[in-house]
Amino acid sequence: MKDIIIIGGGPAGLSAAIYAKRAGCDVCVFEKMSPGGQVMTTPEIENYPGFVGTGFDLSMNMFDQVKGLNVEFEYETIDRIEKNDGVFYIYSADGKEFTARSVIIASGAKRRLLEVEGESEFTGRGVSYCATCDGNFFKDRVAVVVGGGNTAVEDAIYLSNICEKVYIIHRRDEFRASKVLVERMNSIEKIEAIFNTVPVAISGTETVESLVVKNKITNEESVLSTDAVFVAVGTVPETSFVSDMVSYDNAGYIQTDEKCMTKTEGLYAVGDVRNTLLKQVITAAADGAVAATFSAEYVQNLKL
Ligand code: NAP
């Protein structure tokens, strides 16, 4: 049995791993894709003190630090967690069973879908949820970014280095993204912002050819010719494997106390899956440190 199992290898999970290992615990991290989580595909990080560079490099730095501490890191998709007689049972999607004295949920969040006509049909054929992964397919072509948060604005800036023209459509008349990013975007001529507008349908033949949009004030519909639609309308927490061992806020994020502990003793939640007010790499890493410190204390008390 492990002392602590951490589910998720993004900044929150990797930070938790560092703190838990250094507190003397036997730790294992489970990650279903690649270390770094959402940060892995962030084009540029410039608000994490002591580091300026790509999300990929920051993720790899964190991962190398964790490996350097000899933390066990396994590629597994976790399907279910249970707690019986003080022991956590963790089941993987392919039927493996693991046990731990304490569990830290660091599963993050995934991109929210637009839920308009044509979205699923054209996913991978012009519809994308990752500008850094797919932007290069649209060199010298036209792209539309949907959304008004930091991700959408960063995506538009990133795509402007590749595409001939970038539209960003937002449902309100003001961006939610930070001022510095909006100002940077506004200085790029290739990017055209369209406000008070929502997508209605994505169409094309083999690949995306156009996006039908509706102005929310006039209710008028119009057609934007485009080769790509990048969806950046926020995130939804990854909690499918957790069940009722935790309580959730109205948006589905896990509620915790100040130690990042959920309503189940020994079960912690950190980073983007938790109902935090600010979702940043630094707040995720801070959550990991807090949860691991108190999870380690919880484990040590169990062993007394
Ligand atoms: P977000 O901040 O939640 O923004 C989502 C955007 O999509 C909002 O502008 C929202 O409009 C719009 N939207 C939501 N549902 C929509 C729909 N169905 N149709 C059209 N538009 C829709 O999400 P995010 O940009 O992915 O960022 C997630 C978190 O990560 C945030 O806390 C963000 O600050 C953080 N983040 C930080 C950085 C950075 O610091 N550099 C970079 C990336 C992400 P409304 O504005 O009207 O609600």
Coordinates of C-alpha atoms and ligand atoms in Angstrom, one line a residue:
M1 CA 0.0 0.0 0.0
K2 CA 1.2 3.5 -0.9
D3 CA 1.1 6.3 1.7
I4 CA -0.2 8.8 -0.9
I5 CA -1.6 8.4 -4.4
I6 CA -1.9 11.5 -6.5
I7 CA -4.3 11.4 -9.4
G8 CA -3.2 13.9 -12.1
G9 CA 0.3 15.0 -13.2
G10 CA -0.3 18.8 -13.8
P11 CA 1.4 21.5 -11.8
A12 CA -0.9 20.8 -8.8
G13 CA -0.2 17.0 -8.8
L14 CA 3.6 17.4 -9.4
S15 CA 3.9 20.0 -6.7
A16 CA 2.0 17.7 -4.3
A17 CA 4.4 14.9 -5.3
I18 CA 7.5 17.0 -4.4
Y19 CA 6.1 18.0 -1.0
A20 CA 4.8 14.5 -0.2
K21 CA 8.0 12.8 -1.1
R22 CA 10.1 15.3 0.8
A23 CA 7.8 14.7 3.9
G24 CA 9.0 11.1 3.8
C25 CA 6.0 9.5 2.2
D26 CA 5.8 6.6 -0.3
V27 CA 4.1 8.4 -3.2
C28 CA 2.8 7.5 -6.7
V29 CA 1.4 9.8 -9.3
F30 CA -1.1 8.5 -11.9
E31 CA -1.4 10.5 -15.1
K32 CA -3.5 9.5 -18.1
M33 CA -1.8 11.6 -20.8
S34 CA 1.3 13.6 -20.3
P35 CA 2.8 15.5 -17.3
G36 CA 1.9 19.1 -17.2
G37 CA -1.8 18.8 -18.0
Q38 CA -3.3 21.9 -19.6
V39 CA -0.1 23.9 -19.1
M40 CA 1.7 21.6 -21.5
T41 CA 0.0 23.3 -24.4
T42 CA 0.2 26.9 -23.1
P43 CA 2.3 28.8 -25.6
E44 CA 3.9 31.2 -23.2
I45 CA 4.1 31.5 -19.4
E46 CA 5.0 34.8 -18.0
N47 CA 3.2 35.0 -14.6
Y48 CA 5.0 32.2 -12.8
P49 CA 7.7 33.8 -10.7
G50 CA 11.2 32.7 -11.7
F51 CA 10.3 31.3 -15.0
V52 CA 9.5 32.7 -18.5
G53 CA 9.1 30.3 -21.3
T54 CA 6.7 27.8 -22.9
G55 CA 4.3 25.7 -20.9
F56 CA 6.0 22.6 -22.3
D57 CA 9.3 23.6 -20.8
L58 CA 7.8 24.5 -17.4
S59 CA 6.0 21.1 -17.4
M60 CA 9.2 19.2 -18.2
N61 CA 11.1 21.1 -15.6
M62 CA 8.5 20.1 -13.0
F63 CA 8.4 16.5 -14.2
D64 CA 12.3 16.3 -14.1
Q65 CA 12.3 17.6 -10.5
V66 CA 9.7 14.9 -9.5
K67 CA 11.6 12.1 -11.3
G68 CA 14.8 13.4 -9.6
L69 CA 13.2 12.7 -6.2
N70 CA 12.4 9.1 -7.4
V71 CA 8.7 9.6 -7.2
E72 CA 6.8 6.7 -8.9
F73 CA 5.0 8.0 -12.0
E74 CA 2.5 5.7 -13.8
Y75 CA 0.4 6.3 -16.9
E76 CA -3.0 5.1 -15.8
T77 CA -6.6 6.3 -16.3
I78 CA -8.4 6.2 -13.0
D79 CA -12.0 5.1 -13.2
R80 CA -13.2 4.9 -9.6
I81 CA -12.1 5.5 -5.9
E82 CA -13.6 4.0 -2.8
K83 CA -12.7 4.1 0.9
N84 CA -13.2 1.0 3.1
D85 CA -12.0 0.6 6.7
G86 CA -9.7 3.6 6.4
V87 CA -8.0 2.4 3.1
F88 CA -8.5 4.0 -0.3
Y89 CA -9.0 1.7 -3.2
I90 CA -8.2 3.2 -6.6
Y91 CA -9.3 1.3 -9.7
S92 CA -7.9 2.0 -13.2
A93 CA -9.9 1.9 -16.4
D94 CA -8.2 -1.4 -17.4
G95 CA -9.2 -3.1 -14.1
K96 CA -6.1 -2.7 -11.9
E97 CA -6.5 -2.1 -8.2
F98 CA -4.2 0.2 -6.1
T99 CA -4.4 1.0 -2.4
A100 CA -3.3 4.1 -0.4
R101 CA -3.7 5.7 3.0
S102 CA -4.5 9.1 1.5
V103 CA -5.4 10.3 -2.0
I104 CA -4.9 13.7 -3.6
I105 CA -7.2 14.5 -6.6
A106 CA -5.3 16.7 -9.0
S107 CA -7.2 15.7 -12.2
G108 CA -7.7 19.3 -13.4
A109 CA -10.2 20.4 -16.0
K110 CA -10.8 19.8 -19.7
R111 CA -12.0 22.2 -22.3
R112 CA -15.8 22.9 -22.4
L113 CA -17.5 22.1 -25.7
L114 CA -19.4 24.7 -27.7
E115 CA -22.4 22.5 -28.3
V116 CA -23.3 23.9 -31.7
E117 CA -24.3 22.2 -34.9
G118 CA -21.2 20.8 -36.8
E119 CA -18.9 20.9 -33.7
S120 CA -18.5 17.1 -33.2
E121 CA -18.7 16.4 -37.0
F122 CA -15.7 18.7 -37.7
T123 CA -13.6 18.0 -34.7
G124 CA -10.1 17.2 -36.0
R125 CA -11.2 18.5 -39.4
G126 CA -11.0 22.2 -38.6
V127 CA -12.5 22.3 -35.1
S128 CA -9.8 22.3 -32.4
Y129 CA -9.5 22.8 -28.7
C130 CA -5.8 23.4 -28.7
A131 CA -4.2 26.2 -30.7
T132 CA -0.6 25.2 -29.9
C133 CA -1.3 21.6 -31.0
D134 CA -3.2 22.3 -34.2
G135 CA -2.4 25.9 -35.2
N136 CA 0.3 24.9 -37.7
F137 CA -2.2 23.1 -39.9
F138 CA -3.7 26.5 -40.7
K139 CA -0.6 28.4 -41.9
D140 CA -1.6 31.4 -44.0
R141 CA -5.2 30.6 -43.6
V142 CA -8.2 32.0 -41.7
A143 CA -9.0 31.0 -38.1
V144 CA -11.8 31.9 -35.7
V145 CA -11.3 31.7 -31.9
V146 CA -14.4 31.5 -29.8
G147 CA -14.2 32.8 -26.2
G148 CA -13.3 35.9 -24.2
G149 CA -11.0 34.5 -21.4
N150 CA -7.2 34.3 -21.1
T151 CA -7.1 31.1 -23.1
A152 CA -9.0 32.6 -26.1
V153 CA -6.9 35.7 -26.2
E154 CA -3.7 33.8 -25.9
D155 CA -4.8 31.5 -28.6
A156 CA -5.7 34.4 -30.9
I157 CA -2.2 35.9 -30.3
Y158 CA -0.5 32.6 -30.9
L159 CA -2.5 32.0 -34.1
S160 CA -1.7 35.5 -35.5
N161 CA 1.9 34.3 -35.9
I162 CA 0.7 31.5 -38.2
C163 CA -2.5 32.5 -39.9
E164 CA -3.3 35.1 -42.4
K165 CA -6.3 36.4 -40.5
V166 CA -7.7 35.6 -37.0
Y167 CA -11.2 36.5 -35.8
I168 CA -12.0 36.3 -32.1
I169 CA -15.7 36.2 -31.3
H170 CA -17.0 36.9 -27.8
R171 CA -20.5 36.8 -26.4
R172 CA -20.2 40.0 -24.5
D173 CA -18.8 43.5 -25.3
E174 CA -15.7 43.2 -23.0
F175 CA -13.1 40.5 -22.7
R176 CA -12.7 38.6 -19.4
A177 CA -9.0 38.1 -20.1
S178 CA -6.3 40.0 -18.3
K179 CA -5.7 43.6 -19.4
V180 CA -2.1 43.0 -20.5
L181 CA -3.1 40.2 -22.8
V182 CA -6.0 42.2 -24.3
E183 CA -3.8 45.2 -25.0
R184 CA -1.2 42.9 -26.7
M185 CA -3.9 41.4 -28.8
N186 CA -5.4 44.8 -29.7
S187 CA -2.0 45.8 -31.1
I188 CA -2.0 43.0 -33.6
E189 CA -3.6 44.1 -36.9
K190 CA -4.4 40.6 -38.2
I191 CA -6.7 39.9 -35.2
E192 CA -10.3 41.2 -35.5
A193 CA -12.5 41.1 -32.5
I194 CA -16.3 40.6 -33.0
F195 CA -18.3 41.3 -29.8
N196 CA -21.8 40.4 -28.6
T197 CA -21.7 37.4 -31.0
V198 CA -22.2 33.7 -30.5
P199 CA -21.5 30.8 -32.8
V200 CA -24.6 29.0 -34.2
A201 CA -23.3 26.4 -36.6
I202 CA -20.0 25.1 -38.1
S203 CA -20.2 24.0 -41.7
G204 CA -18.1 22.7 -44.6
T205 CA -17.7 19.6 -46.8
E206 CA -14.6 17.6 -45.9
T207 CA -13.3 20.3 -43.6
V208 CA -14.5 23.5 -42.0
E209 CA -15.4 26.2 -44.5
S210 CA -17.5 28.6 -42.5
L211 CA -19.0 29.5 -39.1
V212 CA -22.5 30.9 -38.8
V213 CA -22.6 33.5 -36.0
K214 CA -25.4 35.5 -34.4
N215 CA -25.3 39.0 -33.1
K216 CA -27.0 38.9 -29.7
I217 CA -28.2 42.5 -29.8
T218 CA -29.7 42.5 -33.3
N219 CA -30.4 38.8 -33.5
E220 CA -29.0 39.0 -37.1
E221 CA -27.1 35.9 -38.4
S222 CA -24.1 36.2 -40.7
V223 CA -21.5 33.8 -42.1
L224 CA -17.8 34.0 -41.5
S225 CA -15.6 32.2 -44.0
T226 CA -12.9 30.3 -42.1
D227 CA -10.7 27.2 -42.3
A228 CA -10.6 26.6 -38.5
V229 CA -12.6 27.1 -35.4
F230 CA -10.6 27.1 -32.1
V231 CA -12.9 26.6 -29.1
A232 CA -11.8 28.4 -25.9
V233 CA -15.0 28.8 -23.9
G234 CA -13.7 27.7 -20.5
T235 CA -13.2 24.4 -18.8
V236 CA -15.1 21.7 -16.9
P237 CA -13.6 19.8 -13.9
E238 CA -12.5 16.2 -14.4
T239 CA -14.4 14.5 -11.6
S240 CA -16.1 11.5 -13.2
F241 CA -14.1 9.0 -11.1
V242 CA -14.8 10.7 -7.7
S243 CA -18.5 10.1 -7.0
D244 CA -20.1 11.3 -3.8
M245 CA -17.0 11.0 -1.6
V246 CA -16.7 14.8 -2.1
S247 CA -19.1 17.7 -2.3
Y248 CA -19.3 19.9 -5.3
D249 CA -20.2 23.6 -5.9
N250 CA -22.8 24.6 -8.5
A251 CA -20.4 24.4 -11.3
G252 CA -19.2 20.9 -10.4
Y253 CA -15.8 21.9 -8.8
I254 CA -14.8 20.0 -5.6
Q255 CA -15.2 21.8 -2.3
T256 CA -12.5 21.5 0.3
D257 CA -11.4 23.1 3.6
E258 CA -8.3 25.3 4.0
K259 CA -6.1 22.2 4.1
C260 CA -7.5 21.2 0.7
M261 CA -9.3 18.2 2.4
T262 CA -12.7 17.1 1.0
K263 CA -15.5 15.9 3.1
T264 CA -13.9 12.5 3.2
E265 CA -11.0 12.2 5.7
G266 CA -7.7 11.7 3.9
L267 CA -9.0 12.7 0.5
Y268 CA -7.7 16.0 -0.8
A269 CA -8.4 18.0 -4.0
V270 CA -6.0 20.5 -5.6
G271 CA -5.7 22.9 -8.6
D272 CA -8.3 23.4 -11.3
V273 CA -10.6 20.6 -10.1
R274 CA -11.1 22.5 -6.8
N275 CA -13.4 25.4 -6.4
T276 CA -10.7 28.0 -6.3
L277 CA -11.2 31.7 -7.1
L278 CA -8.1 32.0 -9.2
K279 CA -7.0 29.3 -11.6
Q280 CA -3.3 29.7 -12.4
V281 CA -0.2 27.6 -12.5
I282 CA 1.0 29.2 -9.2
T283 CA -2.2 28.6 -7.4
A284 CA -2.3 25.0 -8.5
A285 CA 1.3 24.5 -7.3
A286 CA 0.4 26.2 -4.0
D287 CA -2.6 23.9 -3.6
G288 CA -0.3 20.9 -4.2
A289 CA 2.0 22.0 -1.4
V290 CA -0.8 22.6 1.1
A291 CA -2.6 19.3 0.4
A292 CA 0.6 17.2 0.4
T293 CA 1.8 18.7 3.7
F294 CA -1.5 17.9 5.5
S295 CA -2.0 14.6 3.7
A296 CA 1.5 13.5 4.9
E297 CA 0.5 14.6 8.4
Y298 CA -2.7 12.6 8.2
V299 CA -0.7 9.5 7.0
Q300 CA 1.8 9.9 9.8
N301 CA -1.0 10.1 12.4
L302 CA -2.5 6.9 11.0
K303 CA 0.8 5.1 11.5
L304 CA 1.2 6.2 15.2
Ligands
NAP1 P1 -12.7 31.3 -18.7 O1 -11.8 32.3 -18.0 O2 -13.7 30.7 -17.9 O3 -13.3 32.0 -20.0 C1 -14.2 31.4 -20.8 C2 -14.7 32.4 -21.8 O4 -15.6 31.7 -22.7 C3 -15.5 33.5 -21.2 O5 -15.2 34.7 -21.9 C4 -17.0 33.2 -21.5 O6 -17.8 34.3 -21.7 C5 -16.9 32.4 -22.8 N1 -17.9 31.3 -22.9 C6 -18.3 30.4 -21.9 N2 -19.2 29.6 -22.4 C7 -19.5 30.0 -23.7 C8 -20.3 29.6 -24.7 N3 -21.1 28.5 -24.6 N4 -20.4 30.3 -25.9 C9 -19.5 31.3 -26.1 N5 -18.7 31.8 -25.2 C10 -18.6 31.1 -24.0 O7 -11.8 30.1 -19.4 P2 -10.3 30.0 -19.9 O8 -10.0 31.2 -20.7 O9 -10.2 28.7 -20.5 O10 -9.4 30.1 -18.6 C11 -9.6 29.1 -17.6 C12 -8.9 29.5 -16.3 O11 -7.5 29.4 -16.6 C13 -9.2 30.9 -15.9 O12 -9.2 31.1 -14.5 C14 -8.0 31.7 -16.5 O13 -7.7 32.9 -15.9 C15 -6.9 30.7 -16.4 N6 -5.9 30.9 -17.4 C16 -4.9 31.8 -17.1 C17 -3.9 32.1 -18.1 C18 -2.8 33.1 -17.8 O14 -2.8 33.6 -16.7 N7 -2.0 33.4 -18.7 C19 -4.0 31.5 -19.3 C20 -5.0 30.6 -19.6 C21 -6.0 30.3 -18.7 P3 -18.1 35.3 -20.5 O15 -16.9 36.1 -20.3 O16 -19.3 36.0 -20.9 O17 -18.4 34.5 -19.3

